[in-house]
Coordinates of C-alpha atoms and ligand atoms in Angstrom, one line a residue:
M1 CA -18.8 28.9 3.2
T2 CA -15.7 26.7 4.4
D3 CA -14.8 23.9 2.1
V4 CA -13.9 20.8 4.2
I5 CA -12.6 17.8 2.3
L6 CA -12.1 14.4 3.8
G7 CA -9.4 12.6 1.7
I8 CA -9.1 8.7 1.7
E9 CA -6.1 6.8 0.3
T10 CA -5.8 3.0 0.4
S11 CA -4.0 2.2 -3.0
C12 CA -1.3 0.0 -1.6
D13 CA -0.5 -0.8 2.0
D14 CA -1.1 2.5 3.9
T15 CA -4.5 3.1 5.2
A16 CA -4.7 6.9 5.3
A17 CA -7.3 9.7 6.0
A18 CA -6.9 13.4 6.1
V19 CA -8.9 16.6 6.4
V20 CA -8.3 19.8 4.7
S21 CA -10.3 23.0 5.3
D22 CA -9.9 25.9 2.9
G23 CA -6.6 24.7 2.0
R24 CA -5.3 24.1 5.5
L25 CA -4.3 20.7 6.5
L26 CA -6.3 19.9 9.6
A27 CA -5.5 16.3 10.0
S28 CA -3.5 13.5 8.5
V29 CA -3.5 9.9 9.7
V30 CA -1.7 7.1 8.1
S31 CA -1.8 3.5 9.4
S32 CA 1.3 1.6 7.7
Q33 CA 0.9 -2.1 7.5
T34 CA 4.0 -4.0 8.7
G35 CA 2.8 -7.5 8.1
H36 CA 4.4 -7.4 4.6
Q37 CA 7.9 -7.0 5.6
R38 CA 8.6 -10.7 6.2
F39 CA 7.4 -11.4 2.6
G40 CA 9.9 -8.8 1.2
G41 CA 7.0 -6.9 -0.5
V42 CA 3.4 -6.1 -0.3
V43 CA 1.0 -9.0 -0.5
P44 CA -2.2 -7.8 -2.1
E45 CA -4.5 -10.0 -0.5
L46 CA -3.1 -9.2 3.2
A47 CA -3.2 -5.5 2.3
S48 CA -6.9 -5.4 1.5
R49 CA -7.9 -7.3 4.5
D50 CA -5.8 -4.9 6.7
H51 CA -7.4 -1.9 5.0
Q52 CA -10.9 -3.5 5.9
R53 CA -9.7 -3.7 9.5
N54 CA -8.3 -0.2 9.7
I55 CA -10.4 2.0 7.5
V56 CA -13.2 3.0 10.0
G57 CA -10.6 3.7 12.9
V58 CA -8.4 5.8 10.6
V59 CA -11.2 8.1 9.1
R60 CA -12.7 8.5 12.7
A61 CA -9.1 9.4 14.0
A62 CA -8.8 12.0 11.1
I63 CA -12.1 13.7 11.8
D64 CA -11.4 13.7 15.5
E65 CA -7.9 15.2 15.0
A66 CA -9.5 17.9 12.8
Q67 CA -11.9 18.5 15.8
L68 CA -14.9 18.2 13.4
S69 CA -17.8 16.0 12.9
L70 CA -18.5 14.2 9.7
S71 CA -21.6 16.6 9.2
D72 CA -18.9 19.4 8.5
V73 CA -17.6 17.6 5.5
S74 CA -18.3 19.2 2.1
A75 CA -17.0 16.4 -0.1
V76 CA -15.1 13.1 0.1
A77 CA -11.9 12.7 -2.1
V78 CA -10.8 9.2 -2.6
T79 CA -8.1 7.4 -4.7
Y80 CA -9.7 5.3 -7.5
G81 CA -6.3 4.3 -9.1
P82 CA -3.6 3.3 -9.9
G83 CA -2.9 0.7 -7.3
L84 CA -3.8 -2.7 -5.9
A85 CA -7.5 -3.7 -7.0
G86 CA -8.4 -5.2 -3.6
S87 CA -6.8 -2.2 -1.8
L88 CA -8.5 0.5 -3.9
L89 CA -11.9 -1.1 -3.6
V90 CA -11.8 -0.9 0.3
G91 CA -11.2 3.0 0.3
L92 CA -13.5 3.5 -2.6
S93 CA -16.4 1.5 -1.3
F94 CA -16.1 3.2 2.1
A95 CA -15.8 6.9 0.5
K96 CA -18.9 6.1 -1.8
A97 CA -21.0 5.0 1.2
L98 CA -19.9 7.9 3.2
A99 CA -20.7 10.4 0.5
A100 CA -24.0 8.8 -0.3
S101 CA -25.0 8.7 3.4
L102 CA -24.0 12.3 3.9
D103 CA -25.5 13.4 0.7
I104 CA -22.3 15.2 -0.3
P105 CA -20.1 15.0 -3.5
L106 CA -17.6 12.2 -4.1
V107 CA -14.3 13.4 -5.9
G108 CA -12.2 10.5 -7.5
V109 CA -8.4 11.5 -7.4
N110 CA -5.7 9.7 -9.1
H111 CA -3.0 8.7 -7.0
I112 CA -0.5 10.2 -9.0
E113 CA -2.4 13.4 -9.2
G114 CA -2.2 13.2 -5.3
H115 CA 1.7 13.2 -5.6
V116 CA 1.6 15.9 -8.2
Y117 CA -0.2 18.4 -5.9
S118 CA 1.5 17.2 -2.7
V119 CA 3.6 20.3 -2.9
Y120 CA 0.4 22.4 -1.9
I121 CA -0.1 20.4 1.4
D122 CA 1.8 23.0 3.6
G123 CA 0.2 26.0 1.9
N124 CA 3.5 27.1 0.3
G125 CA 3.3 25.4 -3.2
P126 CA 4.7 26.6 -6.5
S127 CA 2.9 29.0 -8.9
T128 CA 2.2 27.3 -12.3
P129 CA 3.8 26.3 -14.5
Y130 CA 6.0 23.9 -12.5
L131 CA 7.8 20.7 -13.6
C132 CA 7.1 17.8 -11.3
L133 CA 9.3 14.6 -11.0
V134 CA 7.1 11.9 -9.3
V135 CA 9.3 9.2 -8.2
S136 CA 7.7 6.6 -6.0
G137 CA 7.6 2.7 -5.7
G138 CA 5.1 2.4 -8.4
H139 CA 5.8 5.4 -10.7
T140 CA 8.4 7.4 -12.3
L141 CA 7.0 10.4 -14.3
L142 CA 8.1 13.8 -15.3
V143 CA 5.1 15.9 -15.5
L144 CA 4.6 19.6 -16.7
V145 CA 1.8 21.2 -14.7
E146 CA 0.8 23.9 -17.1
D147 CA -2.0 25.1 -14.9
I148 CA -4.0 23.7 -11.9
L149 CA -5.5 20.4 -13.1
S150 CA -3.8 20.8 -16.5
H151 CA -0.7 18.7 -17.2
R152 CA 1.4 17.2 -19.8
I153 CA 3.4 14.1 -19.2
L154 CA 6.8 14.6 -20.6
G155 CA 8.3 11.2 -19.7
S156 CA 7.8 8.0 -17.7
T157 CA 9.6 4.8 -17.0
R158 CA 9.7 2.2 -19.5
D159 CA 10.1 -0.7 -17.2
D160 CA 10.8 -0.4 -13.4
A161 CA 9.8 2.7 -11.2
A162 CA 12.8 4.3 -9.4
G163 CA 11.5 3.1 -6.0
E164 CA 11.0 -0.3 -7.3
A165 CA 14.6 -0.5 -8.5
F166 CA 15.6 0.6 -4.9
D167 CA 13.4 -2.1 -3.4
K168 CA 14.7 -4.8 -5.7
V169 CA 18.3 -4.1 -5.2
A170 CA 17.9 -3.9 -1.6
K171 CA 16.5 -7.3 -1.5
M172 CA 19.5 -8.5 -3.6
L173 CA 21.7 -7.0 -0.9
G174 CA 19.7 -8.7 1.8
L175 CA 18.2 -5.5 3.3
P176 CA 14.7 -5.3 4.6
Y177 CA 11.6 -3.9 2.7
P178 CA 11.2 -1.1 1.9
G179 CA 14.6 -0.8 0.6
G180 CA 14.9 2.8 -0.5
P181 CA 15.2 4.3 3.1
E182 CA 17.9 1.5 3.9
I183 CA 20.0 2.0 1.0
D184 CA 19.8 5.8 1.5
R185 CA 20.9 5.4 5.1
L186 CA 23.8 2.9 4.2
A187 CA 24.9 5.2 1.4
Q188 CA 25.6 8.0 3.7
A189 CA 28.8 6.2 4.9
G190 CA 29.8 4.9 1.4
N191 CA 31.7 6.2 -1.7
P192 CA 29.3 6.8 -4.8
D193 CA 32.4 6.5 -7.1
F194 CA 33.3 2.9 -5.8
H195 CA 31.7 1.3 -8.7
A196 CA 30.3 2.8 -12.0
F197 CA 26.9 1.3 -12.5
P198 CA 25.3 2.1 -15.9
R199 CA 23.1 5.2 -16.3
S200 CA 20.4 4.8 -18.8
R201 CA 19.8 7.7 -21.4
L202 CA 16.8 7.6 -23.5
D203 CA 15.5 9.6 -26.1
G204 CA 13.2 12.4 -24.7
F205 CA 12.4 12.2 -21.1
D206 CA 11.7 8.6 -20.5
F207 CA 13.6 6.6 -17.9
S208 CA 14.6 2.8 -17.6
F209 CA 15.9 1.2 -14.5
S210 CA 15.9 -2.5 -15.3
G211 CA 19.4 -2.4 -16.9
L212 CA 20.9 -0.9 -13.7
K213 CA 19.1 -3.4 -11.7
T214 CA 20.4 -6.3 -13.8
S215 CA 24.0 -4.8 -13.6
V216 CA 23.8 -4.9 -9.8
L217 CA 22.6 -8.5 -10.0
Y218 CA 25.6 -9.5 -12.3
Y219 CA 28.0 -7.5 -10.1
L220 CA 27.0 -9.5 -7.2
N221 CA 26.9 -12.7 -8.8
A222 CA 30.4 -12.2 -10.1
L223 CA 31.6 -12.1 -6.5
G224 CA 31.0 -15.8 -6.1
A225 CA 32.1 -17.3 -2.8
D226 CA 33.6 -14.0 -1.7
R227 CA 30.2 -12.3 -1.7
D228 CA 29.3 -12.3 2.0
D229 CA 32.9 -11.2 3.0
Y230 CA 32.8 -8.4 0.2
L231 CA 29.4 -7.1 1.2
R232 CA 30.6 -7.1 4.9
N233 CA 33.2 -4.6 3.9
H234 CA 31.6 -2.7 0.9
L235 CA 27.9 -2.6 1.5
P236 CA 27.8 1.3 2.0
D237 CA 29.9 1.7 -1.0
I238 CA 27.5 -0.4 -3.3
C239 CA 24.6 1.3 -2.0
A240 CA 26.1 4.8 -2.6
S241 CA 27.2 3.8 -6.1
F242 CA 23.9 2.3 -7.1
Q243 CA 22.0 5.3 -5.6
M244 CA 24.1 7.8 -7.4
A245 CA 23.4 5.9 -10.7
V246 CA 19.5 6.3 -10.1
V247 CA 19.9 10.0 -9.0
D248 CA 22.1 10.7 -12.0
S249 CA 19.4 9.3 -14.5
L250 CA 16.7 11.1 -12.8
M251 CA 18.5 14.4 -12.6
D252 CA 19.6 14.3 -16.3
A253 CA 16.0 14.1 -17.5
L254 CA 14.9 16.7 -15.1
R255 CA 17.7 19.1 -16.0
R256 CA 17.0 18.7 -19.6
A257 CA 13.3 19.1 -19.2
A258 CA 13.6 22.2 -17.1
T259 CA 16.0 23.8 -19.8
E260 CA 13.7 22.8 -22.7
T261 CA 10.5 23.9 -21.3
D262 CA 12.1 26.9 -19.6
T263 CA 10.3 26.1 -16.4
R264 CA 11.6 28.0 -13.3
N265 CA 9.6 26.0 -10.7
I266 CA 10.7 22.5 -10.0
A267 CA 9.0 20.0 -7.8
I268 CA 10.2 16.4 -6.7
T269 CA 7.4 14.2 -5.0
G270 CA 6.6 10.5 -4.0
G271 CA 8.5 8.2 -1.8
V272 CA 11.8 8.4 -3.7
S273 CA 11.7 12.3 -3.2
A274 CA 12.7 11.5 0.5
N275 CA 16.1 10.4 -0.8
S276 CA 18.9 12.5 0.6
S277 CA 21.1 12.2 -2.5
L278 CA 18.3 13.3 -4.8
R279 CA 17.3 16.2 -2.7
A280 CA 20.9 17.4 -2.7
A281 CA 21.4 17.0 -6.3
A282 CA 17.9 18.9 -7.1
A283 CA 18.7 21.6 -4.7
D284 CA 22.2 22.0 -6.1
F285 CA 20.8 22.3 -9.7
C286 CA 18.2 24.7 -8.6
R287 CA 20.6 27.0 -6.8
R288 CA 23.0 27.1 -9.6
Q289 CA 20.4 28.0 -12.0
D290 CA 18.3 30.2 -10.0
R291 CA 15.3 27.9 -10.1
S292 CA 12.8 27.3 -7.1
L293 CA 12.7 23.9 -5.7
Y294 CA 9.5 22.4 -4.0
V295 CA 9.7 19.2 -1.9
P296 CA 7.1 17.9 0.5
K297 CA 7.9 17.4 4.1
F298 CA 9.2 13.9 4.4
E299 CA 5.8 12.5 5.8
Y300 CA 4.0 13.8 2.6
C301 CA 6.6 12.3 0.3
M302 CA 5.4 8.8 1.1
D303 CA 1.8 7.7 0.5
N304 CA -0.7 9.9 2.6
A305 CA -4.2 11.0 2.4
A306 CA -3.3 14.6 2.8
M307 CA -2.2 14.8 -0.9
I308 CA -5.6 13.2 -2.0
A309 CA -7.4 15.8 0.2
V310 CA -5.6 18.7 -1.4
A311 CA -5.9 17.4 -4.9
G312 CA -9.7 16.7 -4.0
L313 CA -10.0 20.3 -2.9
L314 CA -8.6 21.6 -6.1
K315 CA -11.0 19.4 -8.2
Y316 CA -14.0 20.3 -6.0
R317 CA -13.3 24.0 -6.5
A318 CA -13.2 23.2 -10.1
A319 CA -16.7 21.6 -9.8
F320 CA -15.4 18.2 -10.6
A321 CA -17.5 15.4 -9.0
S322 CA -17.5 11.7 -9.6
D323 CA -20.8 9.8 -9.6
L324 CA -21.3 6.6 -7.4
T325 CA -20.5 4.4 -10.3
L326 CA -16.8 5.4 -10.0
T327 CA -14.8 2.2 -10.0
A328 CA -11.2 1.0 -9.0
E329 CA -8.8 1.3 -11.8
P330 CA -5.7 -0.4 -10.8
G331 CA -3.8 0.7 -14.1
A332 CA -5.3 4.3 -14.2
A333 CA -3.1 6.7 -16.2
L334 CA -2.7 10.2 -15.1
L335 CA -5.1 12.0 -17.5
Ligands
KG4_401 O1 5.1 7.1 -2.7 P1 5.3 5.9 -2.1 O2 5.1 5.7 -0.5 O3 4.4 4.8 -2.5 C1 4.1 4.6 -3.9 O4 3.4 5.3 -4.5 O5 4.9 3.7 -4.6 O6 6.8 5.4 -2.3 C2 7.4 4.4 -1.7 C3 8.9 4.0 -2.4 C4 9.4 2.7 -2.0 O7 9.8 2.0 -3.2 C5 10.6 3.0 -0.9 O8 11.6 2.3 -1.2 C6 10.9 4.5 -1.6 O9 9.6 5.0 -2.0 N1 11.6 5.4 -0.8 C7 12.9 5.6 -0.8 C8 13.2 6.4 0.2 N2 12.1 6.5 1.1 C9 11.2 5.8 0.5 N3 13.7 5.6 -2.0 C10 14.9 6.0 -1.8 N4 15.4 6.7 -0.7 C11 14.5 7.0 0.3 N5 15.0 7.8 1.3
ZN402 ZN1 2.5 6.8 -4.0

């Protein structure tokens, strides 16, 4: 019998639903909320209201795109955390109601688990073990996936996530939210050696980006009255220099972890894995050391439900099911 998994993701500001059938992605629909841009970041109350408005249409669109009906679905996979409580609750309540009314299993998926297994969306994922750098707006983790659904966290950020650092520095530079893609775009025309922003190097494989963020703030403040003129001439250079500092810190830990754990298969996932400089550095590292690199397609780097459906399928096949008491866990850790 065919396993058809409906995945639902509403942990932040994207309302998403996807359908996978026997490991093949049949549909992926993401409705991105744009109302937050004028506030320079996600407003939790607005996000949950928008999810309420969007969820029925997004799930229906995914089922239609898959050319199936709800009665074909074997299980509903849903993000239970981490994320914004009000946002998580919309997807979770909807998924529970759907699973109960269809009398099919509910599979709770950790959002980070979704990013870790997003490399399997197109059907060409790595064999285990693989080392996965999860870099997004909310998380920066280095995870050793020893076997499917069996992972060890080697390192994580002690303060800001990498994407959060991109977004906050972009805001300082007067760029729109989300800042990562903007900095990436501007950095293409800039000189990464223009200014040497500090690189953090912690014991083990942990990361820290708050010192870097503060150093950009001090650098900009020191420009005083010349700031606007200076930015007009050197914005791409500052973006490129900042971006290189983030990429160097990420790559330093990734390189050391790959060597110490002797892992050949490397993955980078999450929103920041869309970054062109990070992709280039990871590709260069893997080419030189004869390792294999796995990066999801651009649309599956950002939050989406295809990754939740794929992780849900892996859990469903491992006979994992959640009961209807599953609750939103805004601070859920990757188990
Ligand atoms: O995975 P994601 O969509 O959501 C979270 O789980 O957080 O990641 C969003 C983050 C944002 O911080 C955004 O600025 C960053 O990913 N991002 C990028 C790029 N594209 C998205 N950061 C750097 N370069 C990019 N090209
Ligand atoms: Zn995410």
